[in-house]
Coordinates of C-alpha atoms and ligand atoms in Angstrom, one line a residue:
X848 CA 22.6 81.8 -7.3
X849 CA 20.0 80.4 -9.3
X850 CA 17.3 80.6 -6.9
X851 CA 17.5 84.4 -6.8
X852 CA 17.7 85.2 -10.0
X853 CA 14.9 82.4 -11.3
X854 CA 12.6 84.3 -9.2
X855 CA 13.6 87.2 -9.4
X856 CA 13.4 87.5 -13.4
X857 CA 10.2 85.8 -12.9
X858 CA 9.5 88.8 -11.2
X859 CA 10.2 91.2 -13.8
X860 CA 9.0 89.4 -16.5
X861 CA 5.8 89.0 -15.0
X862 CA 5.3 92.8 -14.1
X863 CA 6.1 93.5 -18.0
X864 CA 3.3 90.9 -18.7
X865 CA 1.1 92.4 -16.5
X866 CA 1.8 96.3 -18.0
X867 CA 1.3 94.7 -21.4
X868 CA -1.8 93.8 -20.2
X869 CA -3.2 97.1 -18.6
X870 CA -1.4 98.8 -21.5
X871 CA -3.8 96.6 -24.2
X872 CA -6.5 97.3 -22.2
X873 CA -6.5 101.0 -21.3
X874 CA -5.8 101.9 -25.0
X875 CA -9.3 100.2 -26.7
X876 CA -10.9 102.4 -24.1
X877 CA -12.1 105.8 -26.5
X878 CA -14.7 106.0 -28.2
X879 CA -15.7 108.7 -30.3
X880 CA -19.3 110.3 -30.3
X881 CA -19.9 111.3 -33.9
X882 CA -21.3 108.8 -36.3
X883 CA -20.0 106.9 -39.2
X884 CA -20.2 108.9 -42.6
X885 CA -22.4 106.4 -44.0
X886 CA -24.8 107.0 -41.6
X887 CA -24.8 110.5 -41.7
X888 CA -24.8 110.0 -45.4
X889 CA -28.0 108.3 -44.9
X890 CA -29.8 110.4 -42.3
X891 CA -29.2 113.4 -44.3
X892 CA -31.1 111.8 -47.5
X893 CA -33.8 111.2 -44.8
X894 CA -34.8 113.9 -42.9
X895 CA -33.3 116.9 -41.2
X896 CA -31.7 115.4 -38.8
X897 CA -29.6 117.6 -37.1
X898 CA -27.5 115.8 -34.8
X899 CA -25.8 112.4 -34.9
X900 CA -23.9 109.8 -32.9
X901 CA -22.0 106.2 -31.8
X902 CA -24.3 104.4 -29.6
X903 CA -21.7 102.1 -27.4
X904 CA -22.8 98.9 -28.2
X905 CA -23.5 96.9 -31.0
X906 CA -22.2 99.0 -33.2
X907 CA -24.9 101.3 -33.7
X908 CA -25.7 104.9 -34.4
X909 CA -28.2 107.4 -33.6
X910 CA -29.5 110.3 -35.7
X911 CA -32.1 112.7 -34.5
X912 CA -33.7 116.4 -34.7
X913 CA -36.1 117.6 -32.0
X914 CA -38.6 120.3 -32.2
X915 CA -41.6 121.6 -30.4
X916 CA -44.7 120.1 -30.5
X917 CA -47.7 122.0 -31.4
X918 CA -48.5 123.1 -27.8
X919 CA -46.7 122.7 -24.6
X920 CA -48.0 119.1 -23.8
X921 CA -46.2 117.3 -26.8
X922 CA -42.3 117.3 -28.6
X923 CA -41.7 115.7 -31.8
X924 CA -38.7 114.1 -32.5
X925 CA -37.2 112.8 -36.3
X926 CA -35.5 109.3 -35.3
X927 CA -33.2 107.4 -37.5
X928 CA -31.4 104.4 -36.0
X929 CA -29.0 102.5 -38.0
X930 CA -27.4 98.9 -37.4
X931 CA -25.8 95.9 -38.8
X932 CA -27.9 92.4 -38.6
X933 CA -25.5 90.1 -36.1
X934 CA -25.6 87.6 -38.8
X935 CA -27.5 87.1 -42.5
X936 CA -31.2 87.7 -42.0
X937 CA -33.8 86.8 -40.6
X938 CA -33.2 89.4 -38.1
X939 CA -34.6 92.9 -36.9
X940 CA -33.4 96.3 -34.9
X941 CA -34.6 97.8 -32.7
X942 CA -34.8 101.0 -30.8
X943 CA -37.6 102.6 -28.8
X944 CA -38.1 105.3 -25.6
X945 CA -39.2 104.1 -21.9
X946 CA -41.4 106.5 -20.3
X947 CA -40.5 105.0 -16.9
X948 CA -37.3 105.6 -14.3
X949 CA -34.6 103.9 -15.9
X950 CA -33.6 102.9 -19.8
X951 CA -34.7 99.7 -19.5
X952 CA -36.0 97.1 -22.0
X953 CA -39.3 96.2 -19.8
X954 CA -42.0 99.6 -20.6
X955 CA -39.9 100.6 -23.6
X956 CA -42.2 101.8 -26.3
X957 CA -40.6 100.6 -29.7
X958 CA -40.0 100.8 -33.0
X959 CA -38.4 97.7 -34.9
X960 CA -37.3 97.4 -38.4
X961 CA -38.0 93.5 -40.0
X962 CA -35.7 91.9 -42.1
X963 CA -37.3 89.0 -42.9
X964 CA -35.2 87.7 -46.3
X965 CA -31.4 88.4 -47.8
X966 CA -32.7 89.9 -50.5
X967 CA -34.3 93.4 -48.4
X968 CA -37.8 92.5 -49.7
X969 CA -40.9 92.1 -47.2
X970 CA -38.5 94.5 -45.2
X971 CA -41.2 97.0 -42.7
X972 CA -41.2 98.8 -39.4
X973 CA -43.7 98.2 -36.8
X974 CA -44.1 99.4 -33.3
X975 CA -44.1 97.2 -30.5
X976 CA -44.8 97.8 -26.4
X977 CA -42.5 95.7 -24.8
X978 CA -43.4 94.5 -21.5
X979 CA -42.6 92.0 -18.0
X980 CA -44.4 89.2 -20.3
X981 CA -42.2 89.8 -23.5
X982 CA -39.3 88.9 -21.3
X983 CA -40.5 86.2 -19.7
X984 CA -41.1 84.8 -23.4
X985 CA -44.4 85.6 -24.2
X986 CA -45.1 86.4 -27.8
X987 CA -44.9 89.7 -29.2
X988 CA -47.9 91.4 -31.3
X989 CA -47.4 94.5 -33.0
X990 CA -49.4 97.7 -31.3
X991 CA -50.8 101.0 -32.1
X992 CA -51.4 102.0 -29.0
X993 CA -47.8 103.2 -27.0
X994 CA -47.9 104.6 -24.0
X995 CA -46.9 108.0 -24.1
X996 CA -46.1 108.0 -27.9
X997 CA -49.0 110.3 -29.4
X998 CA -47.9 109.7 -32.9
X999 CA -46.0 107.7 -35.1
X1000 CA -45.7 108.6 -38.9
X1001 CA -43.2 108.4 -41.6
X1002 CA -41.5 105.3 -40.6
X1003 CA -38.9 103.5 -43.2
X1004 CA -36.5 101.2 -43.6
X1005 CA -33.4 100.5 -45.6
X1006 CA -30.2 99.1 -46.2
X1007 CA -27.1 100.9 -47.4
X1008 CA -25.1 97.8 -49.3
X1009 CA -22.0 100.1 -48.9
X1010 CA -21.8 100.0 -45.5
X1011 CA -23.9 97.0 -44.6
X1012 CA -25.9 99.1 -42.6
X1013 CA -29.7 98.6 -42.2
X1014 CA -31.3 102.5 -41.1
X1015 CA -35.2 102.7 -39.1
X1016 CA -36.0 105.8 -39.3
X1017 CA -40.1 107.3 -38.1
X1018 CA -41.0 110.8 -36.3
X1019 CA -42.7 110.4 -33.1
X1020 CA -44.9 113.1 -31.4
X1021 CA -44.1 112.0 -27.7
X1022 CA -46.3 113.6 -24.5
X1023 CA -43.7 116.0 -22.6
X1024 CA -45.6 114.4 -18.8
X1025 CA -44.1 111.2 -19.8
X1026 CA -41.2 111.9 -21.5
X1027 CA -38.1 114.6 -20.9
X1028 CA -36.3 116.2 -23.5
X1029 CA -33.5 116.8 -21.8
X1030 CA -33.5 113.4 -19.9
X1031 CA -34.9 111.1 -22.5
X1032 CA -34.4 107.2 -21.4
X1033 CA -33.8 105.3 -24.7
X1034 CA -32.6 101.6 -25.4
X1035 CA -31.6 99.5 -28.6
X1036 CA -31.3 96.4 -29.3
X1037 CA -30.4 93.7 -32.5
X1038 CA -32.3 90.3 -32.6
X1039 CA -31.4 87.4 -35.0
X1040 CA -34.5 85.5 -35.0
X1041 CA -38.2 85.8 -35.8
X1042 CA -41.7 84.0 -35.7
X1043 CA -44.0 82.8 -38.7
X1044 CA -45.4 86.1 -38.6
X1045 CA -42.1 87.9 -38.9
X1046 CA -42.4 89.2 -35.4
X1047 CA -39.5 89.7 -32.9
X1048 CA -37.9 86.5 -30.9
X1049 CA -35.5 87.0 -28.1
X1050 CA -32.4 88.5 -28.7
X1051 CA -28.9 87.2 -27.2
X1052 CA -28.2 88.2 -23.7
X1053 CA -24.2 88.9 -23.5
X1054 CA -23.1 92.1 -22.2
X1055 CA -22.8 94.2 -24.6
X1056 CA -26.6 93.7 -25.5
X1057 CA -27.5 93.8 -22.1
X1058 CA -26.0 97.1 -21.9
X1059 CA -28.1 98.6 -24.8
X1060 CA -29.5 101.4 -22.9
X1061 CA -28.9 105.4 -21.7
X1062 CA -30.4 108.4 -20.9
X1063 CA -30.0 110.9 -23.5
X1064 CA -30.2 115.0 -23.2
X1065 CA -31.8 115.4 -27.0
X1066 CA -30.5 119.5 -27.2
X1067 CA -27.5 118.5 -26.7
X1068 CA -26.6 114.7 -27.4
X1069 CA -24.8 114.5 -23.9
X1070 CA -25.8 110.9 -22.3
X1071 CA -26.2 109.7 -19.0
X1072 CA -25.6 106.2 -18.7
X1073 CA -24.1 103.8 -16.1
X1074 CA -20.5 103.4 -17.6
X1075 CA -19.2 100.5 -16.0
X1076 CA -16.7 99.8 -18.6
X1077 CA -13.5 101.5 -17.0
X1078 CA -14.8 99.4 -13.2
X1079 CA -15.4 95.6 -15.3
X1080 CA -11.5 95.9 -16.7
X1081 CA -10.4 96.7 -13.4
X1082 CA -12.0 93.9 -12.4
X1083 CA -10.6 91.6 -14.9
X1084 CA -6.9 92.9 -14.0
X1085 CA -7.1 92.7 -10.3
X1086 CA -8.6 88.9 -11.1
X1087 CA -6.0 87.9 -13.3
X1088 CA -3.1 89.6 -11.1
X1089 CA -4.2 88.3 -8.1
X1090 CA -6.4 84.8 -8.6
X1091 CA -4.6 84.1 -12.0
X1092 CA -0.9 85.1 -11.8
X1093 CA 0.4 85.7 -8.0
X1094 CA -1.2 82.3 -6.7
X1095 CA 0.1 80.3 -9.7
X1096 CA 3.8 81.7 -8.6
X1097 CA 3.1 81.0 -4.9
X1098 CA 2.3 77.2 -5.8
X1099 CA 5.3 77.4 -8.5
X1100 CA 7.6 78.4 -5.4
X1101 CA 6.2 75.7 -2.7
X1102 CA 6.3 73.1 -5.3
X1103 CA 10.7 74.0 -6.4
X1104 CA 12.2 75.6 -3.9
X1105 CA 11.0 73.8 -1.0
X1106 CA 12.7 70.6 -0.6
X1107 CA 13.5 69.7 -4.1
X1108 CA 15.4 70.2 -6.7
X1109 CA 16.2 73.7 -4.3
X1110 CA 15.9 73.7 -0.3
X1111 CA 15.6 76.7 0.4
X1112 CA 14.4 76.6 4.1
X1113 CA 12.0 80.2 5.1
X1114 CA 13.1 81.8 2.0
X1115 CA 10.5 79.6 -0.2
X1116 CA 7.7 79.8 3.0
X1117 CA 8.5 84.1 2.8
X1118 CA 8.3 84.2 -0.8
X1119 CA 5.2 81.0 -0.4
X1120 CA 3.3 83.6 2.0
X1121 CA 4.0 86.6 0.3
X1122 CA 2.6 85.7 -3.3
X1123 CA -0.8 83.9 -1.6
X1124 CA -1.5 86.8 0.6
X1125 CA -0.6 89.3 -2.1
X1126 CA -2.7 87.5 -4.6
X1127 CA -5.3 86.5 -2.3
X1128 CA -6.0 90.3 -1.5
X1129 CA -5.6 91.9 -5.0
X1130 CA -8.1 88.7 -6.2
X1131 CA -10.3 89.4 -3.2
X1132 CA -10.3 92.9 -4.0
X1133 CA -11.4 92.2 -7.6
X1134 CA -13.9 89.6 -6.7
X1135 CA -15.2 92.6 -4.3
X1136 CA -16.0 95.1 -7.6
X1137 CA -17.3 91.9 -9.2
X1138 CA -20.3 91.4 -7.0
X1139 CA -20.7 95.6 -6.9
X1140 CA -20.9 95.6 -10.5
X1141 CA -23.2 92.0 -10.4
X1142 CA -25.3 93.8 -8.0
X1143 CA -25.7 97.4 -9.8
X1144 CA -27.0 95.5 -12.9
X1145 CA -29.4 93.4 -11.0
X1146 CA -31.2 92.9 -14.1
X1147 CA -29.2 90.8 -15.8
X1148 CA -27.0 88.4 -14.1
X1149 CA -24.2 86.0 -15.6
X1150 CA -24.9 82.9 -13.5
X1151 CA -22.0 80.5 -13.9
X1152 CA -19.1 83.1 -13.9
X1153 CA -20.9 84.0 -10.7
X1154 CA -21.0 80.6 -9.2
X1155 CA -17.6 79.9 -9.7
X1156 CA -16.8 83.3 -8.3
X1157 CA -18.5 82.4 -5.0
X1158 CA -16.8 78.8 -5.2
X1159 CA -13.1 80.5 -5.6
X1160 CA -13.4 83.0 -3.0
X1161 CA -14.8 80.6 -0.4
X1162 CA -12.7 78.1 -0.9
X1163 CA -9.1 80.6 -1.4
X1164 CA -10.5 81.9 1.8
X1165 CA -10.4 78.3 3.6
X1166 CA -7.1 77.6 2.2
X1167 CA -5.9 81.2 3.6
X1168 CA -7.2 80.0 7.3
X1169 CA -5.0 77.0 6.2
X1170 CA -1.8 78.6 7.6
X1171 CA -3.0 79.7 11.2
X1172 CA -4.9 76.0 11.4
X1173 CA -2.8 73.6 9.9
X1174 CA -1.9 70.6 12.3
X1175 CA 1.7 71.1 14.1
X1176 CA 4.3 69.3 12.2
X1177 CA 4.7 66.3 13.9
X1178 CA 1.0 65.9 14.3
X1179 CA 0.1 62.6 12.0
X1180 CA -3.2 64.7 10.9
X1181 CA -0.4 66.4 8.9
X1182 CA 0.7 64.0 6.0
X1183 CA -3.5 64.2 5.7
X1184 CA -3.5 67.7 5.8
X1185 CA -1.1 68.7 3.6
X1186 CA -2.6 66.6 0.7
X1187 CA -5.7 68.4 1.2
X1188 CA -4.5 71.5 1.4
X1189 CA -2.4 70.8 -2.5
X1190 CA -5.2 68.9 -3.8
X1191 CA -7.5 71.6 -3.3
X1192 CA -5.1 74.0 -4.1
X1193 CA -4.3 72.5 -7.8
X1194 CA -8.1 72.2 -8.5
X1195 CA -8.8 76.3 -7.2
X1196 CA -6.0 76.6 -10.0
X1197 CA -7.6 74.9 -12.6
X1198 CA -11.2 76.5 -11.7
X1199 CA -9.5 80.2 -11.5
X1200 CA -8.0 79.7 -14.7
X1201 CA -11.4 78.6 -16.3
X1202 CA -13.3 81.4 -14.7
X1203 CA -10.8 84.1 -16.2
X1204 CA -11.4 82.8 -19.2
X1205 CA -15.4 83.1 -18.9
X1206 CA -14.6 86.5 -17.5
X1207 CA -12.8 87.7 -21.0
X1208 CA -15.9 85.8 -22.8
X1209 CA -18.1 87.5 -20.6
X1210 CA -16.4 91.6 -21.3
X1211 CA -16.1 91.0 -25.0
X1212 CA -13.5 93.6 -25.3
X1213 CA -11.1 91.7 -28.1
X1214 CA -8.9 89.3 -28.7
X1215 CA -6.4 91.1 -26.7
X1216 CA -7.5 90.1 -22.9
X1217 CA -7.3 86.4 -24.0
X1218 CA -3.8 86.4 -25.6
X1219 CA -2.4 88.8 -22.8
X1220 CA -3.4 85.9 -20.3
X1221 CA -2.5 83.0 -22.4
X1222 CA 0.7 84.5 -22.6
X1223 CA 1.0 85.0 -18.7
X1224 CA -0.2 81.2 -18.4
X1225 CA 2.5 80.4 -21.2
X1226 CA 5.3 82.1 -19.6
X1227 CA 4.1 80.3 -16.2
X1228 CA 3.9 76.8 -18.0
X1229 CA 7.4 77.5 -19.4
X1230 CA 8.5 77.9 -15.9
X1231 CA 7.2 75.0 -14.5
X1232 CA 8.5 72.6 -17.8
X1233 CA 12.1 73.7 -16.8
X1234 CA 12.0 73.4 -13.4
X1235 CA 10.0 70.0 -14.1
X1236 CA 12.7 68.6 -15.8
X1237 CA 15.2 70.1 -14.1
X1238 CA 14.2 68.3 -10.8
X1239 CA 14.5 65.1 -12.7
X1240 CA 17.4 65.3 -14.2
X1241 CA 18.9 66.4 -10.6
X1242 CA 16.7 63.2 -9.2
X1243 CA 18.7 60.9 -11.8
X1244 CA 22.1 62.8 -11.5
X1245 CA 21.6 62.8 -8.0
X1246 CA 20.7 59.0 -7.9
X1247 CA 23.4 58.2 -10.1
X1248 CA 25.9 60.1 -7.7
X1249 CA 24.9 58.3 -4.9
X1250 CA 25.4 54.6 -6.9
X1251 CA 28.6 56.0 -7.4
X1252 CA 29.3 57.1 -3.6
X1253 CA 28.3 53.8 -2.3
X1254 CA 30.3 51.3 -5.0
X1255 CA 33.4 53.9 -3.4
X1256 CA 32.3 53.2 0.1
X1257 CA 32.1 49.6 -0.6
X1258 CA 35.2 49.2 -2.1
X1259 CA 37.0 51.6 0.9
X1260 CA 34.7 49.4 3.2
X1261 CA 36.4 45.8 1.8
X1262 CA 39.9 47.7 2.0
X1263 CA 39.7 49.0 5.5
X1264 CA 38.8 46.4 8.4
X1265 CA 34.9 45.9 9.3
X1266 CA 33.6 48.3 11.6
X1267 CA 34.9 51.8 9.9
X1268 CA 31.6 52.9 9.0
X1269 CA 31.0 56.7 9.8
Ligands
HEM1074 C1 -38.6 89.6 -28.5 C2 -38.7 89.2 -27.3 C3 -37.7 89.6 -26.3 C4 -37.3 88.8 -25.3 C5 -37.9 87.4 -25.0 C6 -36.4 89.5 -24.5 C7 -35.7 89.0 -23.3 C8 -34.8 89.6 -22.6 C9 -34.2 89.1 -21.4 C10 -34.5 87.7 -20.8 C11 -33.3 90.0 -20.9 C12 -32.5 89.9 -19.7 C13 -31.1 89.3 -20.0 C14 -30.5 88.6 -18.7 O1 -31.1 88.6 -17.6 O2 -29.4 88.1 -18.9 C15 -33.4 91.1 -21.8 C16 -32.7 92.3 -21.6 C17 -32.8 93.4 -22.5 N1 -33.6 93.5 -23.6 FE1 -34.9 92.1 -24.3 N2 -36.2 90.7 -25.0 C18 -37.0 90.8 -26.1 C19 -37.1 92.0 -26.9 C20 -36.4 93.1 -26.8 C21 -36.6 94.3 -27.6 C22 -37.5 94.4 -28.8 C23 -35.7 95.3 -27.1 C24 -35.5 96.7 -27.5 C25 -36.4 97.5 -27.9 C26 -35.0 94.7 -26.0 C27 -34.0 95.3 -25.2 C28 -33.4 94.8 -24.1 C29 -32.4 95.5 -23.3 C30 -31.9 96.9 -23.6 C31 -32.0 94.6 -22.3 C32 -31.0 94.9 -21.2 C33 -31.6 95.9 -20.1 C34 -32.6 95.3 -19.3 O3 -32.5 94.1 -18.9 O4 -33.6 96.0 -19.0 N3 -35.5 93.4 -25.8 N4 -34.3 90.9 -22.8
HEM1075 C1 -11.3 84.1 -11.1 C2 -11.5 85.4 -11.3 C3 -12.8 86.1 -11.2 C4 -13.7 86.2 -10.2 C5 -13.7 85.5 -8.9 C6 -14.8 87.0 -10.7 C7 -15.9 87.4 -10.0 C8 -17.0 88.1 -10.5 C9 -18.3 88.3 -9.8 C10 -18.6 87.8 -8.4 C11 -19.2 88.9 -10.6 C12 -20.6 89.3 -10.4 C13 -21.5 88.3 -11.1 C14 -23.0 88.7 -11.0 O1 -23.5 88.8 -9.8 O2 -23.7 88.8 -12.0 C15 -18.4 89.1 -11.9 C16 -19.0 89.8 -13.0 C17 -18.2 90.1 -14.1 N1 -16.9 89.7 -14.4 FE1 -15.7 88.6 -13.2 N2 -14.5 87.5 -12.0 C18 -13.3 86.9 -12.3 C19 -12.6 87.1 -13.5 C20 -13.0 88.0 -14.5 C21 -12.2 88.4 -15.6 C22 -10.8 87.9 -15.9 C23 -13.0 89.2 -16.4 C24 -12.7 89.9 -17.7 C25 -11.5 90.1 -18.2 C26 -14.3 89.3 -15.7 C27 -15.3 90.1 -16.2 C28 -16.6 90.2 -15.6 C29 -17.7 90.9 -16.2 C30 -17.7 91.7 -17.5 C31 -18.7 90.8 -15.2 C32 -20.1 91.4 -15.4 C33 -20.2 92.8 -14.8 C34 -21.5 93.4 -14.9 O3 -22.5 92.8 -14.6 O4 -21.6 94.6 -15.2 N3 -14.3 88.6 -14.6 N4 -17.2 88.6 -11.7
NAG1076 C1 -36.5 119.9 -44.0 O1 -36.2 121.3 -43.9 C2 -36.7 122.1 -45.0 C3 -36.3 123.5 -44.7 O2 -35.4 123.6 -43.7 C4 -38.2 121.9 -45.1 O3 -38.6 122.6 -46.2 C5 -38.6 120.4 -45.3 O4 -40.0 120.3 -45.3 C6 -38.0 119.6 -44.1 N1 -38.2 118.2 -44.3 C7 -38.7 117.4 -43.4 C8 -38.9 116.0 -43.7 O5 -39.0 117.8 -42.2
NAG1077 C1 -39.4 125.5 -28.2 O1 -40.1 126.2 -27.2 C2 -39.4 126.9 -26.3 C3 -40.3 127.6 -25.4 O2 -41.3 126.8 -24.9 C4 -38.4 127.8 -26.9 O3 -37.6 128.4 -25.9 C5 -37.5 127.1 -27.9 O4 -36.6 127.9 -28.6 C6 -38.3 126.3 -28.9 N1 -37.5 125.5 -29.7 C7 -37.6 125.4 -31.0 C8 -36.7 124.5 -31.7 O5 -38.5 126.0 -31.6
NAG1078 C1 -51.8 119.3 -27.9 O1 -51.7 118.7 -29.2 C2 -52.1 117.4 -29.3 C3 -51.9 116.9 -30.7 O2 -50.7 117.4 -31.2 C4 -53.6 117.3 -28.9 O3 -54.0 115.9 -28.9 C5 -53.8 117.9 -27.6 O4 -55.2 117.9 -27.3 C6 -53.3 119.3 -27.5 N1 -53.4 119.8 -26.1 C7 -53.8 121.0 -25.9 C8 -53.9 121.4 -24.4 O5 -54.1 121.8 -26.7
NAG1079 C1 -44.8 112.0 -43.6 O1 -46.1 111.4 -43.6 C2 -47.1 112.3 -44.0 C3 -48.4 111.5 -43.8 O2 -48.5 110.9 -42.5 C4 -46.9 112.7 -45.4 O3 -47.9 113.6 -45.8 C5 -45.6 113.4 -45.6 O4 -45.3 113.7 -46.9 C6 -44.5 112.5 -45.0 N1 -43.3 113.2 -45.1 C7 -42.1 112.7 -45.5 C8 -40.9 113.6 -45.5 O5 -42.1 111.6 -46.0
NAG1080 C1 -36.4 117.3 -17.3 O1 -35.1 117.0 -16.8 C2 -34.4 118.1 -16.3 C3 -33.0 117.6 -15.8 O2 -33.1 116.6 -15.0 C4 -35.2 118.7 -15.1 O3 -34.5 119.9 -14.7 C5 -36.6 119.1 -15.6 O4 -37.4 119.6 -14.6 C6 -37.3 117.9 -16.3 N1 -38.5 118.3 -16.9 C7 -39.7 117.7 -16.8 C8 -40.8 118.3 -17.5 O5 -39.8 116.7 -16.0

C-alpha cells in the first residue's frame, strides 16, 4: 500500500536526518585547554609565564604565572592575553579581573590593547574601569586608579603576522581582600570600533561575546564557568524535532491522507494526533530549557528569538486545545473553524521555521546546524511536491474517468428505456 510505506519511509528517513543532526552536533563539542603554539611562542618571548590556555570564545588564549606578593595582602600575576581583531582595525582586546561576585563585564577592572591603524603603529595598552554607565553607553576614559589592582607595570602590545594574533600582555599586583587566587573572576572581550581619541566603543553583543567570562583557579588553570553549551544544543534539537520536523509531518498527513488524493478514515486522524502531540511536547519541552537558559543569563537577553518563542508556544498551545474544543461536525461554526484552525496552523509553520533559523544564528556553532535543517525542510518540501502533484494528476485522471463514466452511462442510458437510472 502506498500509504504505509510513504509514511513509513518518511519515518525512517526522518529519524536518519535527525541522528545526522545530533551526530553533527555532538562531535564540534571538545575543546582542548592548551593554547595555540603561536601563543605560547609568544608568551614565552614575554615573560615567564608558566601556564597557558583556550579561552572558549572568540578565539582567544590566556597565558599567565602567579606569584606571591611581597606580603600577605597582595599576589602578582604576569598576564598575557592574545586575540585576533574580528575584522581589519580599528579595533581593540580586551581582558581585565572583577573584584565582585560574578565574571561579569560591569566592575571589571581592565586592561585593553588599541589598534588604532593596519599598519600596528599608534598601537598601546591602557587600563580602563568599566562600569553600569559604560554599558549603558557612556564614554569611556582611561584610569589609573582600579579598584583592587595595586599596580600595573610592564604592559605591551604586539602582533604576531604569522598567526594573525594580536598579544596584551602587563603584570598586575592585585589586593588578595578583593581578589582570590584560586577563584579569580576574569572576562574578555574583542571590540571593532573606537572614538576620536582611540578609546573603546561597544562591542557586538551575540553569544559568544556575551559569554566572555569565567572564574579561573590561577594554581591550577581549572575554570568555573557556567557551561551552557551542552543545555543550548539540546535546546536547538528538541526545537527542531518537535516545533520544526514532527508538526510539519502532522500537517503533511492531515493535508494527503485525509480525504484526498488518500482517504484514509482514523488512520490519518491517529497518525494527525500522534505527530502534533508528539511534537508539541518534545517542542514544549525545548521551549521549557529555552526560557531556563534565557533566565540564568538574565544579563543579556536575545529579544526577538524570545518574542517569537512566546508567540509559538501560546499560540501551538491554542491550536492543541483545538481538538477537545472544536465545534461538532455538523455544527456550521465548523467550515469557520476549520479555516482558522489551518490558517493559523500554516502561519505557526512559517514563524517556527523562521525562529529555528534565528535560533542557529543565535548559537553560532557552524554551518552545520543550518544545513542539517535545510536538509530536513528539503526532504519535507520534496514530500509535499510529490504528493502535490500527485493529487492533481489523480484530480485530472480522476476527472477524466468520470467524463468517461458518464459518456458510457449516457450512451447505456439512450440504449436502455428512460427510467433505468441506478
Ligand atoms: C566600550 C563600551 C562598552 C559598551 C557600550 C558595552 C556594552 C555592553 C552591553 C550592552 C552588554 C550586554 C549585552 C546584551 O544585553 O545583549 C555587554 C556585555 C558584556 N560586555 Fe560590554 N560593553 C563595553 C565594553 C566592554 C569591555 C571593555 C569589556 C571587557 C573588558 C566588556 C565585556 C563584556 C562582557 C564579558 C559581557 C557579557 C557579560 C555581561 O553582560 O556582564 N564590555 N556589554
Ligand atoms: C521554534 C523553536 C524555538 C523556540 C520556541 C525557542 C525558544 C527559546 C526561548 C524562550 C529562549 C530564551 C530567550 C531569552 O529569554 O533570552 C531561547 C534562547 C535561545 N535559543 Fe531558542 N528556541 C527555538 C529554536 C532554537 C534553535 C533551533 C536554536 C539553535 C539551534 C536555538 C538557540 C537558542 C540559544 C543559543 C538561546 C540563548 C540561550 C542563552 O541565553 O544562554 N533556539 N530560545
Ligand atoms: C624570568 O625568570 C628568570 C629566572 O627564572 C629571571 O632571571 C628573570 O628575571 C625572569 N623574568 C621576568 C620578566 O620575570
Ligand atoms: C606563596 O606563599 C605561600 C604561603 O603563604 C606558600 O605556601 C607558597 O609556596 C608560596 N608560593 C610561591 C610561588 O612562592
Ligand atoms: C604590602 O605591600 C604593598 C605594596 O606591595 C604595600 O602597599 C602595603 O602597605 C603592604 N602591606 C603591609 C601590611 O605591609
Ligand atoms: C618592568 O617594568 C619595570 C619598571 O616599571 C622595569 O624596570 C623592568 O625592567 C620591566 N621588566 C621587564 C621584563 O620589562
Ligand atoms: C578563595 O577561594 C577558595 C575556594 O572557594 C576558598 O576556600 C578561600 O577561602 C578563598 N580565599 C579567600 C581569601 O577568600
Amino acid at each position: 500500500m502506498s500509504f504505509s510505506s510513504s509514511s513509513s519511509s518518511s519515518c525512517s528517513t526522518s529519524l536518519l536526518l535527525i541522528l545526522l543532526l545530533i551526530l553533527a552536533i555532538f562531535s564540534g563539542a571538545a575543546f582542548s585547554q592548551d593554547c595555540s603554539d603561536d601563543f605560547w611562542k609568544l608568551v614565552k618571548n614575554k615573560d615567564n609565564s608558566t601556564s597557558c590556555k583556550s579561552l572558549r570564545t572568540l578565539e582567544t588564549e590566556f597565558g599567565w604565572n602567579v606569584r606571591n606578593g611581597t606580603n600577605k595582602s597582595t599576589f602578582s600575576v604576569d598576564v598575557t592575553f592574545g586575540a585576533s581583531l574580528l575584522m581589519e582595525p580599528p579595533g581593540w582586546i580586551a581582558w581585565g579581573v572583577n573584584p565582585g561576585p560574578r565574571p561579569e563585564m560591569i566592575g571589571t577592572q581592565a586592561i585593553i590593547g588599541i589598534i588604532p591603524n593596519n599598519d600596528n603603529s599608534g598601537m598601546e595598552v591602557r587600563t580602563y574601569d568599566i562600569t553600569k554607565e559604560t554599558r549603558m553607553g557612556c564614554h569611556l576614559e582611561p584610569t589609573e586608579n582600579l579598584n583592587g589592582v595595586v599596580q600595573v607595570s610592564n604592559t605591551s602590545i604586539e602582533y604576531d603576522h604569522g598567526s594573525g594574533l594580536y598579544a596584551i600582555s602587563a603584570r598586575l599586583v592585585l589586593s588578595s581582600t578583593l581578589y582570590n587566587v584560586t577563584r579569580l573572576n576574569h572576562v574578555w572581550q574583542i571590540g571593532a570600533a573606537l572614538d576620536p581619541s582611540n578609546n573603546p566603543l561597544k562591542h557586538p553583543t551575540t553569544l559568544r561575546n556575551v559569554d566572555s567570562t569565567e572564574t579561573i583557579d590561577l594554581t591550577s588553570g581549572q575554570s568555573y564557568g557556567q557551561n551552557r553549551a551542552l543545555l543550548r544544543k539540546v535546546h536547538g534539537v528538541l526545537n527542531i524535532v518537535g516545533w520544526g520536523t514532527l508538526l510539519p509531518i502532522g500537517v503533511i498527513v492531515a493535508r494527503y491522507f485525509k480525504v484526498y488524493p488518500f482517504r484514509f478514515n482514523k488512520w490519518w486522524m491517529y497518525l494527525h494526533i500522534a505527530c502534533q502531540s508528539t511534537g508539541y511536547l518534545i517542542g514544549v519541552s525545548g521551549w521549557a530549557i529555552g526560557l531556563w537558559l534565557g533566565h540564568a543569563s538574565k544579563y543579556y537577553i536575545f529579544q526577538n528569538h524570545r518574542t517569537f518563542a512566546i508567540f509559538i508556544f501560546t499560540f501551538t498551545t491554542i491550536q492543541m486545545l483545538a481538538l477537545r474544543l472544536r465545534p461538532n461536525e455538523k455544527d456550521e461554526y465548523r467550515k469557520y473553524w476549520n479555516m482558522y484552525h489551518h490558517f493559523l496552523g500554516y502561519g505557526l509553520l512559517v514563524i517556527i521555521i523562521m525562529n529555528i533559523f534565528k535560533g542557529i544564528r543565535i548559537l553560532q556553532a557552524g554551518q552545520g546546524w543550518k544545513w542539517a535543517y535545510v536538509g530536513i525542510l528539503a526532504f519535507l518540501g520534496a514530500i509535499t511536491l510529490g504528493l502535490e502533484i500527485f493529487t492533481w494528476a489523480k484530480f485530472l485522471y480522476d476527472k477524466e474517468k468520470q467524463k468517461r463514466d458518464d459518456r458510457m452511462r449516457d450512451k447505456n442510458t439512450t440504449d436502455q428505456p428512460a427510467g433505468g437510472k441506478p
